[in-house]
CSV table of C-alpha atoms in Angstrom, one decimal:
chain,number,residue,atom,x,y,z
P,11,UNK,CA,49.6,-166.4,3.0
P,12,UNK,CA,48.4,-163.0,1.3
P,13,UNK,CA,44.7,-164.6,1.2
P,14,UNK,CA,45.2,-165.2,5.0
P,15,UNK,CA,46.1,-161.5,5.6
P,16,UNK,CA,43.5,-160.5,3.3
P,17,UNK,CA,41.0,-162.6,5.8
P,18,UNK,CA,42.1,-161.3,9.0
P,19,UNK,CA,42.1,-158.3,8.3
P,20,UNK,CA,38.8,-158.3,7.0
P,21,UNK,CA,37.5,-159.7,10.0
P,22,UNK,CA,39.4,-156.8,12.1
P,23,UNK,CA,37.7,-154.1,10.2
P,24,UNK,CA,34.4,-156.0,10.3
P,25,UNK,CA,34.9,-156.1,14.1
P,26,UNK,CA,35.9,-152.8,14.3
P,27,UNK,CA,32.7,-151.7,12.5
P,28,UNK,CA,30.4,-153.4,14.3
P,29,UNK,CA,32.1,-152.1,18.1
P,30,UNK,CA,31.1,-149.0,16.9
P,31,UNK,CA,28.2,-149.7,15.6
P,32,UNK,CA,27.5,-151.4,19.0
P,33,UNK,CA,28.9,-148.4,20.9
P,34,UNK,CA,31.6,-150.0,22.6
P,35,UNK,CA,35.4,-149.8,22.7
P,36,UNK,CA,37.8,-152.5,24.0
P,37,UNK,CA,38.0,-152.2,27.9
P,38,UNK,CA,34.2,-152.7,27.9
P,39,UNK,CA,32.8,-149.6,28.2
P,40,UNK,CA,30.1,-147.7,26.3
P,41,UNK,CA,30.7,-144.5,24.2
P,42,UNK,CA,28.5,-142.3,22.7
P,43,UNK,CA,28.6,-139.8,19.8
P,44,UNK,CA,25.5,-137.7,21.0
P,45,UNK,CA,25.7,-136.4,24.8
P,46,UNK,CA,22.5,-135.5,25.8
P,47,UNK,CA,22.3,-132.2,26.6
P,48,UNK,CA,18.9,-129.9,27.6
P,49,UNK,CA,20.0,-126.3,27.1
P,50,UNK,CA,17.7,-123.3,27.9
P,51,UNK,CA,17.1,-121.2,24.8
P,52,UNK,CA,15.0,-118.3,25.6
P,53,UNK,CA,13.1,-116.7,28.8
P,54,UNK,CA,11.0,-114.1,29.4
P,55,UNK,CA,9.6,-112.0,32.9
P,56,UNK,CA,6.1,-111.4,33.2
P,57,UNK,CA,6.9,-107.6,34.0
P,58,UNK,CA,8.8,-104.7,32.3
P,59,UNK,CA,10.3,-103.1,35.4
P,60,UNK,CA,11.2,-105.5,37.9
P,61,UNK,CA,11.4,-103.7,41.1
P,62,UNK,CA,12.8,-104.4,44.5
P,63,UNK,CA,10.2,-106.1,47.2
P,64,UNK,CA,8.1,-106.7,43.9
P,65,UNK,CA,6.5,-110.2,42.7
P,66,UNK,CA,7.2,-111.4,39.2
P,67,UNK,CA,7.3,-114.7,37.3
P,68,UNK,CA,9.9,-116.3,35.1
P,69,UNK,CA,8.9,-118.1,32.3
P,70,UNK,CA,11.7,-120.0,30.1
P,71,UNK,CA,12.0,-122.9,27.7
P,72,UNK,CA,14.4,-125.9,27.7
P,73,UNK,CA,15.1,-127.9,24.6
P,74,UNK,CA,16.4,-131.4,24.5
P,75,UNK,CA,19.2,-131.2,21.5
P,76,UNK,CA,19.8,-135.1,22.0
P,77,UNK,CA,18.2,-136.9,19.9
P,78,UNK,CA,16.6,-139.4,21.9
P,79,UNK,CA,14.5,-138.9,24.8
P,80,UNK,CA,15.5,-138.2,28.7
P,81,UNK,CA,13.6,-138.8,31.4
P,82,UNK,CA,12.9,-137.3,35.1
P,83,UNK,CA,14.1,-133.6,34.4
P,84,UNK,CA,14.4,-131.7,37.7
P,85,UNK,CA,14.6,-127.8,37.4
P,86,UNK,CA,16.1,-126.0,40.3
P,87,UNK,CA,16.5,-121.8,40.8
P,88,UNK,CA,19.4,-120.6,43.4
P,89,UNK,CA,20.2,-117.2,43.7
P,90,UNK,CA,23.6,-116.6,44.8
P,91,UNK,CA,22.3,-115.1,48.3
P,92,UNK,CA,18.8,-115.7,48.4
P,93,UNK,CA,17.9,-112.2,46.4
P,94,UNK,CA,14.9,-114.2,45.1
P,95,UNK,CA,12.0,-116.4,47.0
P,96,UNK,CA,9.8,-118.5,45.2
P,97,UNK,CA,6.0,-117.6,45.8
P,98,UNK,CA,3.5,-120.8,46.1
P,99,UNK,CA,6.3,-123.4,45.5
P,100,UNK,CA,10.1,-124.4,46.8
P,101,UNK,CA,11.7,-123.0,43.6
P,102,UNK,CA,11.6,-126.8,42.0
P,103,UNK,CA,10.2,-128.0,38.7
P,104,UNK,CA,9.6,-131.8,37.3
P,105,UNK,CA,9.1,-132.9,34.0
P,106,UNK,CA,8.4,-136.5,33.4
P,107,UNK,CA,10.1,-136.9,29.8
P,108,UNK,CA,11.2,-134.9,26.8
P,109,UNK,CA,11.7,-136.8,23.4
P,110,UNK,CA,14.7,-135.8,21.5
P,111,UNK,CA,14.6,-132.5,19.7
P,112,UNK,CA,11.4,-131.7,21.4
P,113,UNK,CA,11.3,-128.5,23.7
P,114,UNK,CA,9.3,-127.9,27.2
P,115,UNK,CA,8.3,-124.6,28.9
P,116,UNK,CA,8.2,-123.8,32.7
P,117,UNK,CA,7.3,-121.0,35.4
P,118,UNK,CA,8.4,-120.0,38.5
P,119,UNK,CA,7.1,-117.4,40.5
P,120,UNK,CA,9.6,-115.2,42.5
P,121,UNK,CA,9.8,-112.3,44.9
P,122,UNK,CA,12.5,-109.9,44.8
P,123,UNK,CA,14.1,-109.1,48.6
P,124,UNK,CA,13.2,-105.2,49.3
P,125,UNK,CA,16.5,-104.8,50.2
P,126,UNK,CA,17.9,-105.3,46.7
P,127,UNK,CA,20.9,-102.4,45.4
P,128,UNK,CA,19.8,-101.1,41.7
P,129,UNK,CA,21.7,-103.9,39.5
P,130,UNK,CA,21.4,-106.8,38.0
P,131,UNK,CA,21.5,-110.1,39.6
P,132,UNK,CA,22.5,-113.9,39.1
P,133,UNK,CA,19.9,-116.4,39.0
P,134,UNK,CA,21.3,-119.8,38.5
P,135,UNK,CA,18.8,-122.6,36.1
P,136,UNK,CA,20.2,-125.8,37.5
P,137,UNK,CA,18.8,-129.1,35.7
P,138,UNK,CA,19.0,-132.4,36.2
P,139,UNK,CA,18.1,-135.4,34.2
P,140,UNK,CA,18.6,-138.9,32.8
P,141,UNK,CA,18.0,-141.1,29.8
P,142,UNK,CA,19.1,-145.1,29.8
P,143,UNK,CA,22.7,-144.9,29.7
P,144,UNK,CA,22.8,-142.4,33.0
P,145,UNK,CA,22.1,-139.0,34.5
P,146,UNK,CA,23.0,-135.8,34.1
P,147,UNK,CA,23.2,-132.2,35.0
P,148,UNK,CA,23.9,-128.7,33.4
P,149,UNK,CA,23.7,-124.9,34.4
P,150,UNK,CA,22.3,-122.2,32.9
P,151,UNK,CA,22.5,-118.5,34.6
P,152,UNK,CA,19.9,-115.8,33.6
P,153,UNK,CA,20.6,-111.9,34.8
P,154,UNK,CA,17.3,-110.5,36.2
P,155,UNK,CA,17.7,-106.5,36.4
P,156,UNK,CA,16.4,-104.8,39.6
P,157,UNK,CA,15.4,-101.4,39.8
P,158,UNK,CA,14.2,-99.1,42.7
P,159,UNK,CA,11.4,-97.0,42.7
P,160,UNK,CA,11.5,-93.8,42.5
P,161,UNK,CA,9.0,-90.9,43.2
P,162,UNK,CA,9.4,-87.4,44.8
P,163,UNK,CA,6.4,-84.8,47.1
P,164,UNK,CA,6.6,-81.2,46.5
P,165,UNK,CA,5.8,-79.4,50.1
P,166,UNK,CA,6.4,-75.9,51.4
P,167,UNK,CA,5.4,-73.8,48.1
P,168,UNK,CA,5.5,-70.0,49.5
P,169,UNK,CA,4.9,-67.3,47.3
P,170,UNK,CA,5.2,-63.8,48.9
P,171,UNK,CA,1.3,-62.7,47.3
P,172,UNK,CA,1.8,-59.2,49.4
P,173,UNK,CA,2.2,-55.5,47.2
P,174,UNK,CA,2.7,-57.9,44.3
P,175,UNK,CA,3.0,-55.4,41.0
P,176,UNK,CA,3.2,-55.6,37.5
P,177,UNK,CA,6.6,-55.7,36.6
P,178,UNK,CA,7.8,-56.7,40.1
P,179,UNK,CA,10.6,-59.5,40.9
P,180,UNK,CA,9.0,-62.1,42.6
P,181,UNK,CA,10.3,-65.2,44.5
P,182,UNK,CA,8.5,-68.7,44.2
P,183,UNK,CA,10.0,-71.2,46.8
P,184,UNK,CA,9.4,-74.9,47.6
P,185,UNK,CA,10.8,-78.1,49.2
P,186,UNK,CA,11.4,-81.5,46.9
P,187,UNK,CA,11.1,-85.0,48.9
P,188,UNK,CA,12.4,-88.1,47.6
P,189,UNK,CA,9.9,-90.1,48.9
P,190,UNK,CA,11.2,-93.1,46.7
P,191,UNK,CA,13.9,-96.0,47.8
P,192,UNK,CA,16.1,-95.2,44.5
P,193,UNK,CA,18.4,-91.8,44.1
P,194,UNK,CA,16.9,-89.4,42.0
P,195,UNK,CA,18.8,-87.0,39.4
P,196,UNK,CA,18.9,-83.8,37.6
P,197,UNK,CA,15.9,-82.4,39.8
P,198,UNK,CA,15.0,-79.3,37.9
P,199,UNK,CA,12.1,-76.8,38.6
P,200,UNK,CA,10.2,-74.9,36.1
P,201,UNK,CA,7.5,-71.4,36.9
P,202,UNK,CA,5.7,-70.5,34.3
P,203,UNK,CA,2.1,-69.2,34.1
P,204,UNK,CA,-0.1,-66.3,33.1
P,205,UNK,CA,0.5,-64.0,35.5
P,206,UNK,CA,4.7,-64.5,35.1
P,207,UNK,CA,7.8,-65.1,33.1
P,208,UNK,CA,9.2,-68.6,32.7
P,209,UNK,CA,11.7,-69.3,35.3
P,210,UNK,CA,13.6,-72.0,36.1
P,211,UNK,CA,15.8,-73.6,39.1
P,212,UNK,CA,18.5,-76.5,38.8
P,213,UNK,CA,18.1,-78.2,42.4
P,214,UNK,CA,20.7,-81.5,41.3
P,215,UNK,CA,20.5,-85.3,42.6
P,216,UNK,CA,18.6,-86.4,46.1
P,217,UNK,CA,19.4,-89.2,48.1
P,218,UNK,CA,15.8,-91.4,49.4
P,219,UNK,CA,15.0,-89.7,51.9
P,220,UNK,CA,16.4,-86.8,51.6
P,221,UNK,CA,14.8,-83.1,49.7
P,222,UNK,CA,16.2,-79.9,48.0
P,223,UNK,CA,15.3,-76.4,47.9
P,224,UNK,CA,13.6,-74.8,45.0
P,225,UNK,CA,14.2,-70.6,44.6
P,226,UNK,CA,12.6,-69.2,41.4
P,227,UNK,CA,12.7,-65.4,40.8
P,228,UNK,CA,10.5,-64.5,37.7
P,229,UNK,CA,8.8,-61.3,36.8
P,230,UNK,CA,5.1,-60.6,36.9
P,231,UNK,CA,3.7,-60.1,33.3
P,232,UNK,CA,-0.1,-59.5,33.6
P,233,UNK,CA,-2.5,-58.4,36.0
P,234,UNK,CA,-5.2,-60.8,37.9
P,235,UNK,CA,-7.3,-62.4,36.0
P,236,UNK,CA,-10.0,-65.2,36.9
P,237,UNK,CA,-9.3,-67.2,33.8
P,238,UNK,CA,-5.1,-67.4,34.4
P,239,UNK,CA,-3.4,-69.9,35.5
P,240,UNK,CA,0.1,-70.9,36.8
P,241,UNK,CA,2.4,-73.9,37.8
P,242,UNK,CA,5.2,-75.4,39.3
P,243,UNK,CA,6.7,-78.1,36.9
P,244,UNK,CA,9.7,-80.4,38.8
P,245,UNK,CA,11.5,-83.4,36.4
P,246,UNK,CA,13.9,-86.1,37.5
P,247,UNK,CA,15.3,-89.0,36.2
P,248,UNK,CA,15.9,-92.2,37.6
P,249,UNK,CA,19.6,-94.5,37.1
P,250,UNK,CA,18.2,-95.6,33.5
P,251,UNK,CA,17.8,-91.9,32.8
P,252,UNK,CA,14.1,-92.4,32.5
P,253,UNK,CA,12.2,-88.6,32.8
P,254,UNK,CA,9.6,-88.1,35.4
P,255,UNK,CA,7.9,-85.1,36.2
P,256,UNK,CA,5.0,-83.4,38.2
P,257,UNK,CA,3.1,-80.0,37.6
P,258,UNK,CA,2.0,-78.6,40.9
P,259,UNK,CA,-0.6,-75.8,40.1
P,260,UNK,CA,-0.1,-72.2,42.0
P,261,UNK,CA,-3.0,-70.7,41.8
P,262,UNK,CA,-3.7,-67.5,40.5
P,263,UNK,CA,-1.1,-64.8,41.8
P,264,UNK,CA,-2.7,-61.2,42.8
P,265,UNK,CA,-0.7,-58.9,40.4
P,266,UNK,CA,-2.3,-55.2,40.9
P,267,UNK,CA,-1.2,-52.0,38.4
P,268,UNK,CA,2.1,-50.3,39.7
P,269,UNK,CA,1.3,-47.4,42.3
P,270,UNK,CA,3.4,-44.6,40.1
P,271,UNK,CA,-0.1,-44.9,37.9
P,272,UNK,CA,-1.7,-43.0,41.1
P,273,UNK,CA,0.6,-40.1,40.8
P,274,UNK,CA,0.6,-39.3,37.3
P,275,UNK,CA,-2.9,-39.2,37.6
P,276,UNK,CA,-3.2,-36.9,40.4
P,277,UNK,CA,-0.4,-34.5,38.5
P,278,UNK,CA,-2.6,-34.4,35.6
P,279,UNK,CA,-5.6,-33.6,37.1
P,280,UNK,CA,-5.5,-29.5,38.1
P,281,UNK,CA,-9.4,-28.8,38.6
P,282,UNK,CA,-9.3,-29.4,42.5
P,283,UNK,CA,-6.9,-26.7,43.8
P,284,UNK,CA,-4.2,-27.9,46.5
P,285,UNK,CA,-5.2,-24.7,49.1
P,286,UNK,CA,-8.5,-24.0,49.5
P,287,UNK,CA,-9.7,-20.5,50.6
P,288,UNK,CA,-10.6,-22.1,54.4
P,289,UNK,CA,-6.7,-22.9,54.5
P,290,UNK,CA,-5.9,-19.4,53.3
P,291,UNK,CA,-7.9,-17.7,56.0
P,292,UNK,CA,-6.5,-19.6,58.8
P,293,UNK,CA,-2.9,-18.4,57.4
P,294,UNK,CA,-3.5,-15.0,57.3
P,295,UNK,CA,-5.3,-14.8,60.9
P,296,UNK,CA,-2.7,-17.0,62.5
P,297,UNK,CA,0.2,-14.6,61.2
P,298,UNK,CA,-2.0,-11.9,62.4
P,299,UNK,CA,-2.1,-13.2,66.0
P,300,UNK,CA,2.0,-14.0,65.7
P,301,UNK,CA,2.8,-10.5,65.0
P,302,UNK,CA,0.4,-9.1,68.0
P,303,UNK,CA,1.9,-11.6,70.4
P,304,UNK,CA,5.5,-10.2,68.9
P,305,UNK,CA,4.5,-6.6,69.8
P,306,UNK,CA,3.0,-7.5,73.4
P,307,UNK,CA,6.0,-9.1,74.5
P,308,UNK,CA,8.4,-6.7,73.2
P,309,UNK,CA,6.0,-3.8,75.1
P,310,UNK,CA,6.2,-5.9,78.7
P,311,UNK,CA,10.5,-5.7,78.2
P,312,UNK,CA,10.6,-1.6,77.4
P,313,UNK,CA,8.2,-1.0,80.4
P,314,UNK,CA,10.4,-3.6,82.7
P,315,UNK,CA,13.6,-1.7,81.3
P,316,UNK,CA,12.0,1.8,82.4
P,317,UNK,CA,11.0,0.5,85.7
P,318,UNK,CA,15.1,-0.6,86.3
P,319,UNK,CA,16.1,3.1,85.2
P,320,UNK,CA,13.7,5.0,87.7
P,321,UNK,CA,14.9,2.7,90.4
């Protein structure tokens, strides 16, 4: 009876072994220990910056971890609300086979909208595939950054050049333009030059489309001078806080000597006199002429009075 027992249960472990063995369970159906399974391991864009209404292409790998080989992979790309168009194909990639623990690299070409906000966006890797026991699916989601570009005009530089002295105050004005579709920030103007002092103007964040004003008052420092230059440096930054900037040349500014210089020199110099002896002459004879004109008019009134006496 224990030899029996011994048997059978011999043969239950012996059947047991070779179910699994076989892959299959009581009920019929097939189980695996491996699931196949294609994952995406590592992707790359063709550019840097990616910016909105730009092209660009995606380029990424898919690795079969199963170790025996699927068949008829189908690569799909969705973006959650179309953010991204493929370029020269319907977003769709085919791959005939991959043998287990091998690895397969594909492409897409895309087009980001030009309506796109500054963020990062979804793009959803949906693969399908099969191997002899059935088919498959999995998901893999990639975050594609979008940026806006940015860029800025200075217009409307004015710089009063009139009675400009040495030493003066003067005022350097201009207009900044955000030309770009992203926001711009911490617009600062420097002036700085030959002819002036270094002087700066904090002019804060623009809106696209939008400009700010730019009022500089610096002091003159040196006279005109052919070989003297000076500029108009304005700096941004973009969301990232990436620094851009743009040096708009002013010319050279007329700065003549301060007019007091005049005076002192005319005080110093004593060898011309201030009346001449022309200007004397004509003082004494008109003072002359006043006092006869005095005395005829003051003769007419006695003779008038005398004349009223008689009478």
């Amino acid at each position: 009876m224990k030899r029996m027992n011994k048997r059978i249960i011999k043969k239950l472990v012996w059947i047991c072994v070779t179910l699994l063995v076989l892959g299959i369970v009581p009920g019929g159906k097939a189980v695996h220990a491996d699931t196949p399974r294609v994952m995406l391991t590592e992707y790359a864009f063709s550019e840097e910056n990616i910016y909105a209404g730009d092209s660009f292409t995606l380029s990424f790998t898919l690795k079969n971890t199963y170790k025996y080989e699927i068949r008829n992979l189908k690569c799909t790309l969705m973006s959650e609300a179309g953010e991204f168009l493929p370029v020269n194909s319907a977003g769709t990639g085919y791959v005939e086979k991959i043998k287990g623990g091998e690895s397969v690299e594909m492409s897409f070409d895309l087009e980001a909208l030009k309506n796109l906000e500054e963020k990062s966006y979804k793009l959803t890797v949906k693969t399908e595939y099969e191997d002899w026991n059935g088919s498959y699916d999995v998901q893999d989601v990639i975050y594609v950054p979008v940026k806006l570009a940015t860029d800025m005009v200075v217009s409307d530089v004015y710089i009063a050049e009139e009675n400009i002295h040495l030493g003066d105050n003067i005022e350097i004005l201009a207009t900044v333009n955000n030309t770009g579709a992203g926001k711009i920030y911490k617009v600062m103007a420097t002036a700085e030059g030959d002819h002036i002092d270094t002087g700066t103007s904090y002019v804060g964040n623009i809106e696209p489309g939008k400009n700010g004003n730019i009022d500089i008052v610096v002091k003159t420092k040196a006279l005109r001078d052919s070989g003297s230059t000076n500029d108009l440096i304005v700096t941004y930054e973009n969301l990232d806080g990436e620094q851009f900037s743009k040096k708009i040349p002013l010319g050279q500014i007329d700065v003549s000597a301060q007019v007091y210089a005049d005076l002192i020199e005319v005080k110093e110099d004593t060898s011309k006199p201030l009346i001449t002896d022309n200007m004397k002459l004509a003082m004494v004879i008109g003072a002359v002429v006043l006092i006869i004109v005095i005395l005829i008019i003051r003769r007419r009134m006695r003779l008038r009075k005398l004349e009223k006496e008689f009478d």
